[in-house]
Amino acid sequence: MKTNSIAMLLVLLLQASVATVAQPKYSADIQKEKLGRGIVCVRDGDSVAISWRLLESDSDNTAFNVYENGKKLNAKPIKDATFYKFLSQKAEATYEVRTINKGKEKETASFALKADAKDFICIPLKTPEGGVTPDGRGYRYSANDASVGDVDGDGEYEIVLKWDPSNSHDNSHEGFTGPVLIDCYKLSGEFLWRINLGKNIRAGAHYTQFMVYDFDGDGKAEVAMKTADGTRDGAGVVIGDSTANHVMAGVIDKSINGKMPSKPTAIAGRILQGPEFLTMFEGATGKALATVPYTPARGNVSEWGDSYGNRCDRFLAGVAYLDGQHPSLLMCRGYYTKSFIAAYDWDGTKLSLRWLFDSQNERGYSGQGNHNLRIGDVDGDGCDEITYGSMAVDHDGKGLYTTRMGHGDAIHQYAFFPDSEDLQIWDVHENKRDGSDFRDAKTGKILFQIPSGDDVGRGMAADIDPTNYGLEMWSASQRGYYDVEGQQHYPEAWIPMNSAVWWDGDLLRELLDRNAVSKWNWTTGKVDTIKDFRAEGCSFNNGTKQNPCLSADIIGDWREEVIVRNNESTELRVYSTTLPTNHRFLSFMTDIPYRISVATENVGYNQPPEPGKYFGSDKKW
């Protein structure tokens, strides 16, 4: 145990920061969301906690007043935080945050707190009815991955939610599934629309990646995803052939795409034939705006490495500023063998293919993909690159580097060093050979590597210990964590590694895993629970991956919210921290790499959002 841990903690808690998070070198007129104040009020026992966004239009001198039913609560203007907590006996009240500039109150944002308010915002869900598959097995639905976007242009986010049938399957397994459904809700609880992807889209973590983003710059987010014959949009219009059924049954007893398998293979429930589409939907209504053939196409199934569709139907997706100014849509296919990335531009009317990356055209790039990806400007040219597992693709669709370490389950892209803007990668591998690697995000140069003879299933990186320089990183192949110099600490300690969240008041990041927020205690070498969602009747998703529907800074101050479903999937709960803080920063959503990683959080095996600059306890603001 380190002797100065307590002293350093006191310094962290007593130091107040009023700062902005530095931005990457994108164009000054880069397309960004126009966010509102994002005020939120929640109860914490007899107290009310109010928080709101610091916006890019605010100056360093901007201060705030807080009002309850028209009565000012704070004695002095609030300058060192965008958070205020106080005792209140009122069952219901309207709270206001008023902006002070040059001694005068100007902008006002309000929030009406109801009598039954708790420490979360409750969104009632329109829970779908279950059904029965062709083989006579019943299924039900649970709320699964979510994303956010301002679909109506009011400056606040709506939630786009995927419904997962209980019979959803990994690609490696056969079996029929119920259809995938996509809903949209306002934070007020208003239901906006539902898209039914239909029988010809199989349910599972690797089939449906949905991108929610304002692609055309009109101030309203669109929703893009893979569709098929029978998909019904939010207006009730069917895409393709409404009568087509491409779902296969039994075993392969005939050729698929002209090639016979070497032996009979179970394919019940798989969809290996029929057209595939990419559709751009209107975010406000769910209406299909444009549909094009999905690129890259399935082609010959067996050319992906098997005859039953495990490898050909591995999809990823993303958003990238490939020209440094406008967001492009990325739709991807494959990572165990060949990999394709298709970059599209949306102008409000049509989808145009910008470029198509084919790993077969670049030596050493096939077989390098992960169950997730990271996007950001890694080489400082003002345009985004795509870190696709063990390889990276430049903004022009050409290979940037490959480490040839192969496939992995988790990947993290940060600035790990407080005194540098350069980005690094922490990547874990399944191949029972390469373990985990820490590398330069621009060149792929290995900074250090932790070998392992195991399938390293998960890994995390975050600043969790202020007694070390920079971020810490750890994975399923070892106990404790490593610092940026490759030194191991606390080799007997187990640390949760599925996700992370900024939740309490300091600049360290907390751990988000197994239905709880917890904090690494560097004085004891153990993890302490801060918030237990299971105790409040909530569940996390996706089996051993144990992630919430979404974690992101969607409302309130710079800290992140956790969106979870209750056990019955009758409501979503948006939990916002009630812990005080003496720091104020711009909303993380103003940081382009962070905003992009929120959009891609639902892709494959969910990863937490991460900013494009260093954010941690030892940064000199």
Coordinates of C-alpha atoms in Angstrom, one line a residue:
M1 CA 0.0 0.0 0.0
K2 CA 1.3 3.5 -0.9
T3 CA 1.8 5.8 2.1
N4 CA 0.9 9.0 0.4
S5 CA -2.5 7.9 -1.0
I6 CA -4.6 9.6 1.6
A7 CA -2.7 12.9 1.3
M8 CA -3.1 12.9 -2.5
L9 CA -6.8 12.1 -2.2
L10 CA -7.3 15.2 0.1
V11 CA -5.5 17.3 -2.5
L12 CA -7.8 16.0 -5.2
L13 CA -11.0 16.7 -3.3
L14 CA -10.0 20.1 -2.1
Q15 CA -8.8 21.5 -5.5
A16 CA -11.5 23.0 -7.5
S17 CA -11.3 23.2 -11.3
V18 CA -12.9 25.6 -13.7
A19 CA -11.8 24.4 -17.1
T20 CA -12.7 23.3 -20.6
V21 CA -11.6 20.0 -22.1
A22 CA -9.2 20.7 -25.0
Q23 CA -10.5 19.7 -28.4
P24 CA -8.7 17.8 -31.1
K25 CA -7.4 19.7 -34.2
Y26 CA -10.6 19.5 -36.2
S27 CA -11.7 22.3 -38.4
A28 CA -13.0 25.4 -36.6
D29 CA -16.4 25.1 -38.4
I30 CA -16.8 21.3 -37.7
Q31 CA -20.4 20.2 -37.6
K32 CA -21.5 19.8 -34.0
E33 CA -24.8 19.5 -32.1
K34 CA -26.4 22.6 -30.7
L35 CA -27.0 21.5 -27.1
G36 CA -29.3 23.2 -24.6
R37 CA -28.7 23.7 -20.9
G38 CA -29.6 20.1 -20.1
I39 CA -30.9 20.9 -16.6
V40 CA -31.9 17.9 -14.5
C41 CA -33.3 17.6 -10.9
V42 CA -33.4 14.4 -8.9
R43 CA -34.1 13.7 -5.2
D44 CA -31.7 12.3 -2.7
G45 CA -33.6 11.7 0.5
D46 CA -34.6 15.1 1.8
S47 CA -32.4 16.9 -0.7
V48 CA -32.7 17.9 -4.3
A49 CA -29.7 17.8 -6.6
I50 CA -29.7 20.1 -9.6
S51 CA -27.1 20.0 -12.4
W52 CA -26.8 21.5 -15.8
R53 CA -24.4 21.8 -18.8
L54 CA -21.6 24.2 -19.3
L55 CA -21.8 25.1 -22.9
E56 CA -19.2 26.2 -25.4
S57 CA -20.9 29.6 -25.7
D58 CA -20.3 30.2 -21.9
S59 CA -17.2 32.2 -20.9
D60 CA -14.9 31.5 -18.1
N61 CA -16.7 34.2 -16.1
T62 CA -20.2 32.8 -16.7
A63 CA -21.9 32.1 -13.4
F64 CA -25.3 30.8 -12.4
N65 CA -28.2 31.3 -10.0
V66 CA -30.6 28.6 -8.9
Y67 CA -34.3 29.2 -8.1
E68 CA -37.1 27.2 -6.5
N69 CA -40.6 28.4 -7.5
G70 CA -39.1 31.8 -8.2
K71 CA -37.0 32.1 -5.0
K72 CA -33.3 32.3 -5.3
L73 CA -31.5 29.5 -3.4
N74 CA -27.8 30.3 -3.6
A75 CA -26.4 33.2 -1.6
K76 CA -23.6 33.9 -4.1
P77 CA -23.4 33.2 -7.9
I78 CA -22.3 29.7 -8.6
K79 CA -18.9 29.8 -10.4
D80 CA -17.0 26.7 -9.6
A81 CA -19.5 24.0 -10.6
T82 CA -22.6 23.3 -12.6
F83 CA -24.2 21.4 -9.7
Y84 CA -26.2 22.5 -6.6
K85 CA -27.7 20.4 -3.8
F86 CA -29.9 21.6 -1.0
L87 CA -32.5 20.5 1.5
S88 CA -36.1 20.9 0.3
Q89 CA -39.4 20.1 2.0
K90 CA -41.5 20.9 -1.1
A91 CA -43.3 17.8 -2.6
E92 CA -43.4 19.5 -6.0
A93 CA -41.5 22.5 -7.4
T94 CA -40.2 24.1 -10.5
Y95 CA -36.5 24.8 -10.5
E96 CA -34.7 27.3 -12.7
V97 CA -31.0 27.8 -13.6
R98 CA -30.3 31.4 -14.7
T99 CA -27.1 32.3 -16.5
I100 CA -25.3 35.4 -15.2
N101 CA -23.2 37.4 -17.6
K102 CA -21.7 40.8 -16.7
G103 CA -23.8 40.9 -13.5
K104 CA -27.1 40.3 -15.4
E105 CA -29.3 37.3 -15.5
K106 CA -30.1 36.2 -19.1
E107 CA -30.8 32.7 -20.2
T108 CA -33.1 30.5 -18.1
A109 CA -33.6 26.8 -18.1
S110 CA -36.3 25.1 -15.9
F111 CA -37.2 21.6 -14.7
A112 CA -40.4 20.6 -12.9
L113 CA -39.9 18.1 -10.1
K114 CA -42.8 15.9 -9.3
A115 CA -43.9 14.5 -5.9
D116 CA -42.8 11.0 -6.8
A117 CA -39.4 12.0 -8.1
K118 CA -36.4 9.8 -7.1
D119 CA -32.7 9.8 -8.0
F120 CA -33.5 8.9 -11.6
I121 CA -35.7 10.0 -14.5
C122 CA -38.3 7.3 -15.2
I123 CA -39.3 6.6 -18.8
P124 CA -42.3 4.2 -19.1
L125 CA -41.7 1.7 -21.9
K126 CA -44.1 0.4 -24.5
T127 CA -43.0 -3.2 -23.8
P128 CA -43.6 -5.4 -26.9
E129 CA -45.6 -8.6 -26.7
G130 CA -43.6 -11.8 -27.2
G131 CA -44.2 -14.5 -29.7
V132 CA -43.6 -18.0 -30.9
T133 CA -40.9 -19.1 -33.4
P134 CA -41.5 -21.5 -36.3
D135 CA -40.3 -24.4 -34.1
G136 CA -42.9 -23.7 -31.5
R137 CA -40.8 -21.9 -28.8
G138 CA -42.0 -18.8 -27.1
Y139 CA -40.0 -15.7 -26.5
R140 CA -40.3 -12.4 -24.7
Y141 CA -38.6 -9.0 -24.9
S142 CA -36.3 -7.0 -22.7
A143 CA -34.9 -3.5 -23.2
N144 CA -31.3 -3.8 -24.5
D145 CA -28.8 -1.3 -26.0
A146 CA -29.6 2.3 -26.3
S147 CA -28.3 5.4 -28.0
V148 CA -29.1 9.1 -27.9
G149 CA -29.6 11.9 -30.5
D150 CA -31.5 15.2 -30.7
V151 CA -34.1 13.9 -33.2
D152 CA -36.4 17.0 -33.0
G153 CA -33.8 19.8 -32.9
D154 CA -34.8 21.2 -29.4
G155 CA -31.2 20.9 -28.1
E156 CA -31.9 17.9 -25.8
Y157 CA -31.4 14.3 -26.4
E158 CA -34.0 11.6 -27.1
I159 CA -33.3 7.9 -26.4
V160 CA -33.3 5.3 -29.2
L161 CA -33.7 1.8 -27.7
K162 CA -33.3 -1.7 -29.1
W163 CA -35.6 -4.5 -27.9
D164 CA -33.9 -7.9 -27.6
P165 CA -35.9 -11.1 -27.8
S166 CA -35.1 -13.7 -25.2
N167 CA -34.1 -16.1 -28.0
S168 CA -31.5 -13.8 -29.6
H169 CA -28.4 -15.8 -30.6
D170 CA -24.7 -15.3 -31.0
N171 CA -23.6 -15.9 -34.7
S172 CA -21.9 -19.1 -33.6
H173 CA -25.2 -20.7 -32.6
E174 CA -28.2 -21.8 -34.6
G175 CA -31.8 -21.1 -33.7
F176 CA -34.8 -19.0 -34.6
T177 CA -35.2 -15.6 -33.1
G178 CA -37.9 -13.0 -32.7
P179 CA -37.7 -9.8 -34.7
V180 CA -35.6 -6.9 -33.5
L181 CA -37.5 -3.7 -32.6
I182 CA -36.2 -0.2 -32.3
D183 CA -38.0 2.5 -30.3
C184 CA -37.6 6.2 -29.7
Y185 CA -38.6 8.0 -26.5
K186 CA -38.2 11.5 -25.2
L187 CA -36.8 12.0 -21.7
S188 CA -40.2 13.2 -20.7
G189 CA -41.4 9.7 -21.4
E190 CA -43.2 10.4 -24.6
F191 CA -43.1 7.5 -27.1
L192 CA -42.3 8.7 -30.6
W193 CA -42.0 5.6 -32.9
R194 CA -41.1 2.0 -33.4
I195 CA -39.3 0.3 -36.2
N196 CA -39.8 -3.5 -36.7
L197 CA -36.8 -5.0 -38.5
G198 CA -38.8 -8.0 -39.4
K199 CA -38.2 -11.7 -39.7
N200 CA -35.3 -11.4 -42.1
I201 CA -33.0 -9.7 -39.6
R202 CA -31.7 -12.1 -37.0
A203 CA -31.5 -11.0 -33.3
G204 CA -28.1 -11.0 -31.6
A205 CA -25.3 -8.7 -30.4
H206 CA -23.5 -8.8 -33.8
Y207 CA -26.3 -8.3 -36.3
T208 CA -27.9 -4.9 -35.6
Q209 CA -25.6 -1.9 -35.0
F210 CA -27.7 1.3 -35.1
M211 CA -26.1 4.7 -35.5
V212 CA -27.9 7.8 -34.1
Y213 CA -26.3 11.0 -35.3
D214 CA -27.1 14.2 -37.2
F215 CA -25.5 13.2 -40.5
D216 CA -26.7 16.0 -42.7
G217 CA -26.2 19.0 -40.4
D218 CA -29.9 20.0 -40.2
G219 CA -29.9 20.0 -36.4
K220 CA -31.9 16.8 -36.2
A221 CA -30.4 13.3 -35.7
E222 CA -31.1 10.5 -38.1
V223 CA -30.9 6.7 -37.4
A224 CA -29.1 4.3 -39.7
M225 CA -29.0 0.5 -39.6
K226 CA -29.1 -2.6 -41.7
T227 CA -32.5 -3.7 -42.9
A228 CA -34.1 -6.4 -45.0
D229 CA -37.3 -7.5 -46.8
G230 CA -40.1 -7.0 -44.4
T231 CA -38.6 -4.2 -42.3
R232 CA -41.4 -1.9 -41.2
D233 CA -40.5 1.7 -40.6
G234 CA -41.9 4.1 -37.9
A235 CA -44.6 5.2 -40.3
G236 CA -45.7 1.6 -41.0
V237 CA -44.2 1.4 -44.5
V238 CA -42.6 -1.9 -45.4
I239 CA -39.1 -2.0 -47.0
G240 CA -38.6 -4.5 -49.8
D241 CA -40.9 -7.5 -50.2
S242 CA -43.3 -7.8 -47.3
T243 CA -44.0 -11.5 -48.1
A244 CA -40.4 -12.7 -48.4
N245 CA -39.0 -15.2 -45.9
H246 CA -35.3 -15.9 -46.1
V247 CA -35.0 -17.6 -42.7
M248 CA -33.5 -21.1 -43.1
A249 CA -34.4 -24.3 -41.3
G250 CA -32.9 -27.6 -40.5
V251 CA -29.4 -28.4 -41.9
I252 CA -27.7 -27.3 -45.1
D253 CA -28.9 -29.8 -47.7
K254 CA -28.2 -27.7 -50.7
S255 CA -25.6 -25.2 -51.8
I256 CA -25.4 -21.7 -50.4
N257 CA -24.3 -19.2 -52.9
G258 CA -23.2 -22.0 -55.2
K259 CA -21.0 -23.8 -52.8
M260 CA -21.7 -27.1 -51.0
P261 CA -20.5 -27.5 -47.4
S262 CA -18.0 -30.2 -46.5
K263 CA -20.5 -31.7 -44.1
P264 CA -24.1 -31.0 -43.1
T265 CA -24.3 -28.0 -40.8
A266 CA -27.2 -26.9 -38.6
I267 CA -28.5 -23.5 -39.8
A268 CA -32.0 -23.3 -38.2
G269 CA -32.9 -19.6 -37.9
R270 CA -30.0 -18.3 -39.9
I271 CA -30.4 -15.9 -42.8
L272 CA -27.8 -16.6 -45.5
Q273 CA -29.8 -15.6 -48.6
G274 CA -31.9 -12.8 -49.8
P275 CA -31.2 -9.1 -50.3
E276 CA -29.6 -6.9 -47.5
F277 CA -30.2 -3.2 -47.2
L278 CA -28.9 -0.1 -45.5
T279 CA -31.6 2.4 -44.5
M280 CA -31.4 5.9 -43.2
F281 CA -34.4 6.8 -41.0
E282 CA -35.8 10.1 -40.0
G283 CA -35.0 10.5 -36.3
A284 CA -38.2 12.4 -35.4
T285 CA -40.6 9.9 -37.0
G286 CA -38.7 6.7 -37.8
K287 CA -39.8 7.1 -41.4
A288 CA -37.4 5.5 -43.9
L289 CA -35.7 8.3 -45.9
A290 CA -33.5 6.2 -48.2
T291 CA -32.6 2.6 -48.7
V292 CA -29.6 1.2 -50.6
P293 CA -28.1 -2.3 -51.0
Y294 CA -25.9 -3.1 -48.0
T295 CA -22.2 -2.7 -48.7
P296 CA -20.2 -4.8 -48.2
A297 CA -22.4 -7.5 -49.5
R298 CA -22.6 -11.1 -48.1
G299 CA -21.4 -12.6 -51.3
N300 CA -20.3 -16.2 -51.1
V301 CA -20.8 -17.3 -47.4
S302 CA -18.0 -19.8 -47.4
E303 CA -15.5 -17.3 -48.5
W304 CA -15.7 -15.7 -45.0
G305 CA -14.3 -18.9 -43.4
D306 CA -17.3 -21.1 -42.7
S307 CA -20.4 -22.3 -44.5
Y308 CA -23.0 -21.5 -41.8
G309 CA -22.7 -17.7 -41.5
N310 CA -20.8 -17.2 -38.3
R311 CA -18.1 -15.1 -39.8
C312 CA -19.9 -13.4 -42.7
D313 CA -22.5 -11.8 -40.4
R314 CA -20.2 -10.0 -38.0
F315 CA -21.0 -6.4 -38.3
L316 CA -19.7 -3.1 -36.8
A317 CA -20.7 0.5 -37.5
G318 CA -19.5 4.0 -36.6
V319 CA -19.4 7.7 -37.2
A320 CA -16.3 9.5 -38.4
Y321 CA -15.4 13.0 -39.5
L322 CA -13.4 11.8 -42.5
D323 CA -13.0 15.3 -44.0
G324 CA -12.6 17.0 -40.7
Q325 CA -15.9 18.9 -40.9
H326 CA -18.8 16.6 -41.6
P327 CA -19.8 13.2 -40.1
S328 CA -19.8 10.1 -42.3
L329 CA -21.6 6.8 -41.6
L330 CA -19.4 3.7 -41.4
M331 CA -20.9 0.3 -42.0
C332 CA -18.6 -2.7 -41.6
R333 CA -18.5 -6.4 -42.1
G334 CA -16.2 -9.1 -40.9
Y335 CA -13.2 -9.3 -38.6
Y336 CA -12.1 -12.9 -38.2
T337 CA -11.0 -13.2 -41.8
K338 CA -11.6 -10.5 -44.4
S339 CA -12.9 -7.1 -43.3
F340 CA -14.7 -4.4 -45.1
I341 CA -15.5 -0.8 -44.1
A342 CA -17.9 1.2 -46.2
A343 CA -18.0 5.0 -45.6
Y344 CA -21.2 6.8 -46.6
D345 CA -22.2 10.5 -46.7
W346 CA -25.8 11.6 -46.2
D347 CA -27.0 14.9 -47.7
G348 CA -30.6 14.7 -46.5
T349 CA -31.7 13.1 -49.7
K350 CA -29.4 10.3 -50.7
L351 CA -26.6 8.0 -49.3
S352 CA -23.4 8.3 -51.3
L353 CA -20.5 5.8 -50.9
R354 CA -17.4 7.8 -50.1
W355 CA -15.0 4.8 -50.1
L356 CA -14.8 1.1 -49.4
F357 CA -11.9 -0.5 -47.5
D358 CA -11.2 -4.1 -48.4
S359 CA -8.6 -5.8 -46.1
Q360 CA -7.7 -8.2 -48.9
N361 CA -6.1 -5.3 -50.8
E362 CA -3.6 -4.6 -48.0
R363 CA -1.1 -7.1 -46.8
G364 CA -1.6 -8.1 -43.1
Y365 CA -4.9 -6.4 -42.6
S366 CA -7.3 -9.4 -42.8
G367 CA -8.3 -11.1 -39.6
Q368 CA -7.5 -8.1 -37.4
G369 CA -10.9 -6.9 -36.4
N370 CA -12.5 -6.6 -32.9
H371 CA -16.0 -6.9 -31.6
N372 CA -15.8 -3.1 -31.4
L373 CA -13.9 -0.2 -32.8
R374 CA -12.6 3.2 -31.9
I375 CA -12.6 6.4 -34.0
G376 CA -10.7 9.6 -33.6
D377 CA -7.9 11.8 -35.1
V378 CA -4.9 9.7 -34.2
D379 CA -2.4 11.4 -36.6
G380 CA -3.2 15.0 -36.0
D381 CA -4.3 15.8 -39.5
G382 CA -7.8 17.1 -38.4
C383 CA -9.6 14.0 -39.8
D384 CA -10.7 10.8 -38.1
E385 CA -9.1 7.5 -38.4
I386 CA -10.7 4.1 -37.6
T387 CA -9.0 1.8 -35.2
Y388 CA -10.4 -1.6 -36.2
G389 CA -9.0 -3.9 -33.6
S390 CA -5.3 -4.7 -34.4
M391 CA -5.3 -2.5 -37.5
A392 CA -6.1 1.1 -38.3
V393 CA -7.6 2.7 -41.4
D394 CA -6.8 6.3 -42.5
H395 CA -9.5 8.9 -43.2
D396 CA -9.1 8.3 -46.9
G397 CA -9.9 4.5 -46.6
K398 CA -6.3 3.3 -46.9
G399 CA -4.5 1.2 -44.4
L400 CA -2.6 3.1 -41.7
Y401 CA -1.0 0.2 -39.9
T402 CA -1.5 -3.3 -38.7
T403 CA 0.1 -5.1 -35.7
R404 CA -1.1 -8.5 -37.0
M405 CA -2.0 -9.5 -33.5
G406 CA -5.5 -10.5 -34.6
H407 CA -9.0 -10.4 -33.1
G408 CA -10.0 -9.1 -29.7
D409 CA -13.0 -8.4 -27.5
A410 CA -12.2 -5.0 -26.0
I411 CA -10.3 -1.9 -27.1
H412 CA -9.7 1.6 -25.5
Q413 CA -8.4 4.7 -27.2
Y414 CA -7.3 7.6 -24.9
A415 CA -4.5 10.1 -24.4
F416 CA -3.0 8.0 -21.6
F417 CA -0.3 10.6 -20.7
P418 CA -1.3 13.9 -18.9
D419 CA 1.4 16.0 -20.7
S420 CA 0.7 14.8 -24.2
E421 CA -2.1 15.1 -26.7
D422 CA -1.1 11.9 -28.5
L423 CA -3.5 9.0 -28.4
Q424 CA -2.7 5.5 -27.4
I425 CA -4.5 2.1 -27.6
W426 CA -5.0 -0.6 -25.0
D427 CA -6.2 -3.7 -26.8
V428 CA -6.8 -7.3 -25.7
H429 CA -6.7 -10.4 -27.8
E430 CA -8.5 -13.8 -28.1
N431 CA -5.7 -15.7 -29.9
K432 CA -4.0 -17.2 -26.8
R433 CA -0.7 -15.7 -28.0
D434 CA -0.6 -11.9 -27.8
G435 CA -2.4 -11.2 -24.6
S436 CA -2.8 -7.4 -24.2
D437 CA -0.9 -4.7 -25.9
F438 CA -0.4 -1.0 -25.3
R439 CA 0.5 0.9 -28.4
D440 CA 0.8 4.2 -30.2
A441 CA -2.5 4.9 -32.0
K442 CA -0.9 6.6 -34.9
T443 CA 1.8 4.1 -35.9
G444 CA 0.9 0.9 -34.1
K445 CA 4.2 0.9 -32.3
I446 CA 4.0 -1.4 -29.3
L447 CA 4.9 0.4 -26.1
F448 CA 4.6 -2.7 -24.0
Q449 CA 2.8 -6.0 -24.2
I450 CA 1.5 -8.4 -21.5
P451 CA 1.7 -12.0 -23.0
S452 CA -0.9 -14.5 -22.1
G453 CA -1.7 -18.1 -23.0
D454 CA -5.4 -17.4 -22.5
D455 CA -8.3 -15.9 -24.5
V456 CA -8.2 -12.4 -22.9
G457 CA -11.9 -11.7 -23.0
R458 CA -12.1 -8.2 -21.5
G459 CA -9.9 -5.3 -20.6
M460 CA -10.3 -1.7 -19.3
A461 CA -8.3 1.5 -19.2
A462 CA -9.0 4.6 -17.0
D463 CA -7.5 6.9 -14.4
I464 CA -8.5 5.1 -11.2
D465 CA -5.5 5.7 -9.0
P466 CA -4.1 9.2 -8.4
T467 CA -0.8 7.9 -7.0
N468 CA 0.3 6.8 -10.6
Y469 CA 1.2 9.0 -13.5
G470 CA -1.4 8.8 -16.3
L471 CA -4.0 6.2 -16.9
E472 CA -4.1 2.7 -15.6
M473 CA -5.0 -0.4 -17.7
W474 CA -5.9 -4.0 -16.8
S475 CA -7.4 -7.1 -18.4
A476 CA -8.8 -10.5 -17.7
S477 CA -5.3 -12.1 -18.0
Q478 CA -4.0 -10.7 -14.8
R479 CA -4.9 -9.2 -11.4
G480 CA -4.2 -5.6 -10.5
Y481 CA -3.3 -3.1 -13.2
Y482 CA -0.4 -1.7 -15.2
D483 CA 0.7 1.9 -15.4
V484 CA 1.8 3.6 -18.6
E485 CA 5.4 2.4 -18.0
G486 CA 4.3 -1.2 -18.0
Q487 CA 4.7 -1.7 -14.2
Q488 CA 2.2 -3.9 -12.4
H489 CA 0.5 -2.8 -9.2
Y490 CA -1.6 -4.7 -6.7
P491 CA -1.0 -8.1 -8.4
E492 CA -3.5 -9.8 -6.0
A493 CA -6.4 -7.4 -6.6
W494 CA -9.4 -8.1 -8.9
I495 CA -10.8 -5.0 -10.6
P496 CA -14.0 -4.9 -12.6
M497 CA -13.3 -4.5 -16.3
N498 CA -16.5 -4.3 -18.3
S499 CA -17.0 -0.5 -18.3
A500 CA -16.3 2.8 -16.5
V501 CA -18.2 6.0 -15.6
W502 CA -17.4 9.5 -14.2
W503 CA -19.8 9.4 -11.3
D504 CA -18.5 11.0 -8.1
G505 CA -17.0 14.5 -7.6
D506 CA -13.3 14.0 -8.4
L507 CA -11.6 13.5 -11.7
L508 CA -10.9 9.8 -11.3
R509 CA -13.2 7.4 -13.2
E510 CA -15.4 4.9 -11.5
L511 CA -16.0 1.3 -12.5
L512 CA -19.3 0.3 -14.1
D513 CA -19.9 -3.4 -14.0
R514 CA -22.2 -6.1 -12.7
N515 CA -25.2 -3.8 -12.0
A516 CA -23.1 -1.4 -9.9
V517 CA -20.9 1.7 -9.8
S518 CA -17.8 1.1 -7.7
K519 CA -14.5 2.8 -7.0
W520 CA -11.0 1.5 -6.7
N521 CA -9.6 2.2 -3.2
W522 CA -5.9 2.5 -3.6
T523 CA -5.4 2.7 0.2
T524 CA -6.9 -0.8 0.7
G525 CA -6.3 -2.4 -2.7
K526 CA -10.0 -3.2 -3.0
V527 CA -13.1 -2.0 -4.8
D528 CA -15.9 -0.1 -2.9
T529 CA -19.5 -0.1 -4.1
I530 CA -21.0 3.4 -4.6
K531 CA -24.3 2.6 -6.3
D532 CA -26.0 -0.8 -6.5
F533 CA -28.6 -0.8 -9.3
R534 CA -29.6 -4.4 -8.6
A535 CA -30.8 -3.4 -5.1
E536 CA -33.2 -1.0 -6.8
G537 CA -34.7 -3.6 -9.1
C538 CA -32.7 -3.0 -12.2
S539 CA -30.7 -5.2 -14.5
F540 CA -27.7 -4.8 -16.8
N541 CA -27.6 -6.4 -20.3
N542 CA -25.7 -8.8 -22.5
G543 CA -24.8 -11.7 -20.3
T544 CA -21.2 -11.7 -19.0
K545 CA -20.6 -8.3 -20.7
Q546 CA -22.8 -6.8 -18.0
N547 CA -23.3 -3.3 -19.4
P548 CA -26.2 -0.8 -19.0
C549 CA -28.4 0.2 -21.8
L550 CA -26.1 3.3 -22.1
S551 CA -23.7 5.3 -20.1
A552 CA -22.9 8.8 -21.3
D553 CA -23.0 12.5 -20.4
I554 CA -26.5 13.2 -21.8
I555 CA -27.9 15.7 -19.3
G556 CA -26.6 17.7 -16.3
D557 CA -23.0 18.6 -15.6
W558 CA -19.9 17.0 -17.0
R559 CA -20.4 13.7 -15.3
E560 CA -22.1 10.7 -16.9
E561 CA -25.6 9.2 -16.6
V562 CA -26.3 5.5 -16.4
I563 CA -29.4 4.3 -18.3
V564 CA -30.7 0.9 -17.1
R565 CA -33.9 -1.1 -17.4
N566 CA -35.9 -2.3 -14.5
N567 CA -36.1 -6.1 -14.1
E568 CA -39.5 -6.3 -15.9
S569 CA -38.4 -4.0 -18.8
T570 CA -41.5 -1.8 -18.2
E571 CA -39.4 1.3 -17.7
L572 CA -36.0 2.8 -18.4
R573 CA -34.3 4.7 -15.6
V574 CA -31.8 7.5 -16.3
Y575 CA -29.7 7.7 -13.2
S576 CA -27.9 11.0 -12.6
T577 CA -25.4 11.3 -9.8
T578 CA -26.4 13.2 -6.6
L579 CA -22.8 13.4 -5.4
P580 CA -21.4 17.0 -5.1
T581 CA -18.4 18.2 -7.2
N582 CA -16.2 21.2 -7.1
H583 CA -15.2 21.0 -10.8
R584 CA -16.9 22.3 -13.9
F585 CA -16.2 21.3 -17.4
L586 CA -17.8 21.5 -20.8
S587 CA -20.2 18.6 -21.5
F588 CA -18.2 15.6 -22.7
M589 CA -20.6 15.5 -25.6
T590 CA -18.8 18.6 -27.1
D591 CA -15.7 16.5 -27.4
I592 CA -16.0 14.8 -30.9
P593 CA -14.2 11.5 -30.1
Y594 CA -16.3 11.1 -27.0
R595 CA -19.6 11.9 -28.9
I596 CA -18.6 9.4 -31.6
S597 CA -17.9 6.7 -29.0
V598 CA -21.3 7.3 -27.5
A599 CA -22.8 6.6 -30.9
T600 CA -20.8 3.4 -31.3
E601 CA -21.4 2.2 -27.7
N602 CA -24.1 -0.2 -28.9
V603 CA -21.7 -1.9 -31.4
G604 CA -20.8 -5.5 -30.7
Y605 CA -19.5 -5.8 -27.2
N606 CA -20.3 -2.4 -25.7
Q607 CA -17.4 -0.2 -24.6
P608 CA -17.6 3.0 -22.5
P609 CA -17.3 6.3 -24.2
E610 CA -13.8 7.9 -24.1
P611 CA -12.7 11.5 -24.8
G612 CA -10.1 12.5 -27.4
K613 CA -7.9 14.2 -24.8
Y614 CA -6.4 13.3 -21.4
F615 CA -8.9 13.6 -18.6
G616 CA -7.7 12.5 -15.1
S617 CA -6.5 13.4 -11.7
D618 CA -3.0 14.5 -12.6
K619 CA -3.8 16.9 -15.4
K620 CA -2.7 20.5 -14.8
W621 CA -5.7 22.4 -16.0

